[in-house]
Amino acid sequence: MSDVVTLERQGAVAVVRVNNPPVNALGVAVRQGLENSFKAAEADPEVKAIVLVCEGNTFIAGADIKEFGKPPQSPSLPDVVNGIEAGSKPSVAVIHGTALGGGLEVALSCHYRIARKDAKVGLPEVKLGLLPGAGGTQRLPRVVGVEKALDMIVSGAPISATEANQLGVVDEVFDGELLAAGLAFANKLIADGKGPRRTGERTDKLEGVDNAALVAAKRAELEKKAPGLFSPQRCVSAVEAAFTLPLTEGLKRERELFAECLVSPQRAALVHAFFTERLASKVDGLPKDTPVREFNSAAVIGGGTMGVGIAMCFANAGIPVKILEISEDARDKAIQRARDTYGMSVKRGSLTEAALEKRMTLISGVTDYADLADVDVVVEAVFEEMGVKQKVFEALDANCKPGAILASNTSSLDLNQIAQFTKRPEDVVGLHFFSPANVMRLLEVVRGEKTSDEVLATAMAIGKKLKKVAVPVGVCDGFVGNRMVFQYGRESEFLLEEGATPEQVDAALRKFGMAMGAFAMRDLSGLDIGLAIRTRQRQTLPAEFKLPTILDKMAEAGMLGQKTGKGFYVYEKGSRTPLPNPELPAILAAASKEQGVERRELSDDYIIERTMYALINEGAKILEEGVAQRASDIDVIYINGYGFPAHQGGPMFYADAVGLDRVYARICEFHEQLGAWWKPAPLLEKLAKEGRKFADL
Ligand code: 3HC
Ligand code: NAI
């Protein structure tokens, strides 16, 4: 039939086989191949049933995302799936791996579905700023009812084969070979005289339920939880069409809504986020065949906030890990903290008691470096002081086996200097986790000037194994993420001195899509960290780099954030809900006065410009210095480590969307009005003047 879709006959069963690596996406050749194969099977009088099966690791994982934004090519996916459903011979989709998006829509157009027990199915289009556009919003509600369909389509979260079976999405769960299971099921259909069973013709699950109320509730929930997002509300409208319109009309409505999403800027940003997350793992200049060292055992030095979280990451990945602490007491406390943290997951229902115990068997505590002689990878997470790091790395050098990866989780110290404390700087690398390390997906992999290719490749592989988004970065103060966030933090403090309140700044940032406001975030991590940086900078920075004084004043008043119950907000005992801090206005007024600033009204747009353009200008400097290898890597870091909204694509994508000429012009104005911090990055200036984008680099 074609290279990517083949047709053969096994007895009375036609076998349609898709083979389009890596994920059997529904590019034009697959769509054409499916259409041709199903038509040929329909026309063959010997064929009594049809089985659809896929090669490789997965069933069809969806439409080919690379085709979005390009001129459409026939046949369209809706036409293909409608054709499959209309067929007169029973068809069976045999699902393994993931049947996602268009993949599940193809499966739903088949008359029966079976799934291997480790498979997952879902409609994740919303995560790409879309909605299921090939009948998913019309057929899924007909199978599982409106409530569950709304849940699945609006969240985009996949479900397991077992749950799919319970819900009737799949008819049978099997274990074993795909084709054999498919043929057995199809031959039984033939033997039982079963004909086609078209999902589109069903209405039973749409009846007897107040679907309108379910839709209204979902709309209200979204207005609260995702006010700025384009596609989720349209997902709801499409599902609504499933019970308010006949199938053909519903499919038409779905198509219109899909087309609206397809051209939305949020779709472009979310697809950018999808592809760049995968691109970030590719290290420029690192040969593909670079060997990766084995890592079957790990150690973490320092069982504090970060160390325990990092140890949990290894245990979650099934890798035994030792935590080394300074005393038996500190060691035992670290182990207990890991148990307590897992315990909270058990309480929330996201982990079973058995899984907790299993993970805890992988975490052990030690106090002697001699116990680390065999480990493959060590991550140091002790106090952020060079003297302490020196002692640790000297001890590691003396005790660890040759070839062990020696990593530091330092957030600001010079990795090259740390590497010099060993006689094997080529084995030293930075693994910069984000807090809480067991939760946050981002991992900056810091390449020192002597880090070997092999060690870098292994560090990236460790990141993948720990299910992190690993992004390679170079050595500088704060690496990529924290170096940029410093600019953002400083500007937001200046905004307070100029007239804004924390509530106003945070509301503007949340409206932009940030997961948390700048000040709620500062309260969460504690103001002392920022204060320490400020104090250090006051001693080293040239005088023209003015610094805000709010933090000092707040620290004097004992306001260090959530840990003291008071910071930019106040927190009632045991609560993390930020409430206005009644003492803050006086502090802000004093700071404004001291800086000689007349407090004024600031608009939300201005707040976004000041905070976002501060990130972008520093991002441009980072790119120019080669600390990040691509603008999109910076986006990946911000989305995965700092709650930057994926639907804005990351700070550098956002800059391109606004237009670099406009961003540059504003930064020039800020430079004139606000001083040295705002000196435009030469790269930004160059690109703006040439009419180019960061994406063009
Ligand atoms: N289209 C094109 N390329 C895709 C793709 C897709 N739908 N899904 C994955 N790929 C590519 C990736 O970019 C990657 O390419 P690379 O090797 O060049 O970097 C490669 O396939 C492997 O992907 P992963 O690294 O993500 O592999 P994993 O094994 O970790 O994950 C997966 C596999 C779970 C299928 C994951 O890739 C995934 O979630 N893909 C997207 C699924 C999706 O969103 N489907 C819906 C698409 S929209 C749609 O169907 C619209 C329809 O309703 C009309
Ligand atoms: P922490 O103060 O919570 O924990 C440090 C732990 O190290 C303590 O338990 C201490 O007993 C132990 N320790 C100190 N000296 C030791 C030694 N010589 N040998 C063995 N153990 C020793 O500190 P935290 O926050 O966990 O930070 C650790 C490192 O991680 C620092 O380098 C920090 O910059 C970095 N980091 C911190 C982040 C955060 O948000 N807290 C985020 C990313 C990195």
PDB file of N, CA and C in Angstrom, residues 36 44 52 75 81 118 138 180 216 233 252 290 305 318 341 384 426 481 483:
ATOM      1  N   ASN A  36      -6.497   4.274   2.079  1.00  0.00           N
ATOM      2  CA  ASN A  36      -6.390   3.280   1.002  1.00  0.00           C
ATOM      3  C   ASN A  36      -6.575   1.865   1.543  1.00  0.00           C
ATOM      4  N   ASP A  44     -12.484  -6.042  -0.591  1.00  0.00           N
ATOM      5  CA  ASP A  44     -12.057  -7.443  -0.765  1.00  0.00           C
ATOM      6  C   ASP A  44     -13.122  -8.390  -0.198  1.00  0.00           C
ATOM      7  N   LEU A  52      -6.332  -3.216  13.024  1.00  0.00           N
ATOM      8  CA  LEU A  52      -5.353  -2.126  12.866  1.00  0.00           C
ATOM      9  C   LEU A  52      -4.313  -2.277  13.967  1.00  0.00           C
ATOM     10  N   PRO A  75      -5.675  13.261   2.370  1.00  0.00           N
ATOM     11  CA  PRO A  75      -6.975  13.360   3.025  1.00  0.00           C
ATOM     12  C   PRO A  75      -6.841  13.917   4.437  1.00  0.00           C
ATOM     13  N   VAL A  81     -11.064   9.117   9.516  1.00  0.00           N
ATOM     14  CA  VAL A  81     -11.721   8.399  10.622  1.00  0.00           C
ATOM     15  C   VAL A  81     -13.214   8.179  10.321  1.00  0.00           C
ATOM     16  N   ASP A 118      -0.180  -2.594  29.487  1.00  0.00           N
ATOM     17  CA  ASP A 118       0.637  -1.440  29.867  1.00  0.00           C
ATOM     18  C   ASP A 118       0.325  -0.205  29.020  1.00  0.00           C
ATOM     19  N   GLN A 138     -16.695  14.288  19.923  1.00  0.00           N
ATOM     20  CA  GLN A 138     -18.047  13.766  19.658  1.00  0.00           C
ATOM     21  C   GLN A 138     -18.146  12.288  20.035  1.00  0.00           C
ATOM     22  N   ALA A 180      -1.343 -11.380  17.423  1.00  0.00           N
ATOM     23  CA  ALA A 180      -2.054 -12.593  17.848  1.00  0.00           C
ATOM     24  C   ALA A 180      -3.332 -12.201  18.597  1.00  0.00           C
ATOM     25  N   ALA A 216     -21.786  23.616  32.294  1.00  0.00           N
ATOM     26  CA  ALA A 216     -21.745  24.913  32.995  1.00  0.00           C
ATOM     27  C   ALA A 216     -20.731  24.862  34.137  1.00  0.00           C
ATOM     28  N   GLN A 233     -11.754  26.222  27.048  1.00  0.00           N
ATOM     29  CA  GLN A 233     -13.185  26.576  26.933  1.00  0.00           C
ATOM     30  C   GLN A 233     -13.751  26.065  25.620  1.00  0.00           C
ATOM     31  N   LYS A 252     -18.947  19.002  12.601  1.00  0.00           N
ATOM     32  CA  LYS A 252     -18.674  20.269  11.914  1.00  0.00           C
ATOM     33  C   LYS A 252     -18.285  21.355  12.932  1.00  0.00           C
ATOM     34  N   THR A 290      28.878   9.391  21.677  1.00  0.00           N
ATOM     35  CA  THR A 290      29.619   9.582  22.931  1.00  0.00           C
ATOM     36  C   THR A 290      29.169   8.511  23.935  1.00  0.00           C
ATOM     37  N   THR A 305      17.509  20.276  52.722  1.00  0.00           N
ATOM     38  CA  THR A 305      16.346  20.477  51.846  1.00  0.00           C
ATOM     39  C   THR A 305      16.567  19.822  50.493  1.00  0.00           C
ATOM     40  N   GLY A 318      14.378   4.015  40.898  1.00  0.00           N
ATOM     41  CA  GLY A 318      14.805   2.637  41.190  1.00  0.00           C
ATOM     42  C   GLY A 318      16.303   2.506  41.412  1.00  0.00           C
ATOM     43  N   THR A 341       8.209  12.818  53.706  1.00  0.00           N
ATOM     44  CA  THR A 341       7.759  13.416  52.437  1.00  0.00           C
ATOM     45  C   THR A 341       6.984  12.392  51.614  1.00  0.00           C
ATOM     46  N   GLU A 384      26.150  26.173  50.932  1.00  0.00           N
ATOM     47  CA  GLU A 384      26.676  26.919  49.783  1.00  0.00           C
ATOM     48  C   GLU A 384      27.904  27.751  50.198  1.00  0.00           C
ATOM     49  N   GLU A 426      37.744  16.432  34.967  1.00  0.00           N
ATOM     50  CA  GLU A 426      36.932  15.980  33.807  1.00  0.00           C
ATOM     51  C   GLU A 426      35.704  15.184  34.265  1.00  0.00           C
ATOM     52  N   GLY A 481      18.911  30.039  34.847  1.00  0.00           N
ATOM     53  CA  GLY A 481      17.649  30.361  35.506  1.00  0.00           C
ATOM     54  C   GLY A 481      17.787  31.420  36.585  1.00  0.00           C
ATOM     55  N   ARG A 483      20.289  33.379  37.269  1.00  0.00           N
ATOM     56  CA  ARG A 483      20.886  34.642  36.808  1.00  0.00           C
ATOM     57  C   ARG A 483      19.790  35.546  36.238  1.00  0.00           C
TER      58      ARG A 483
END
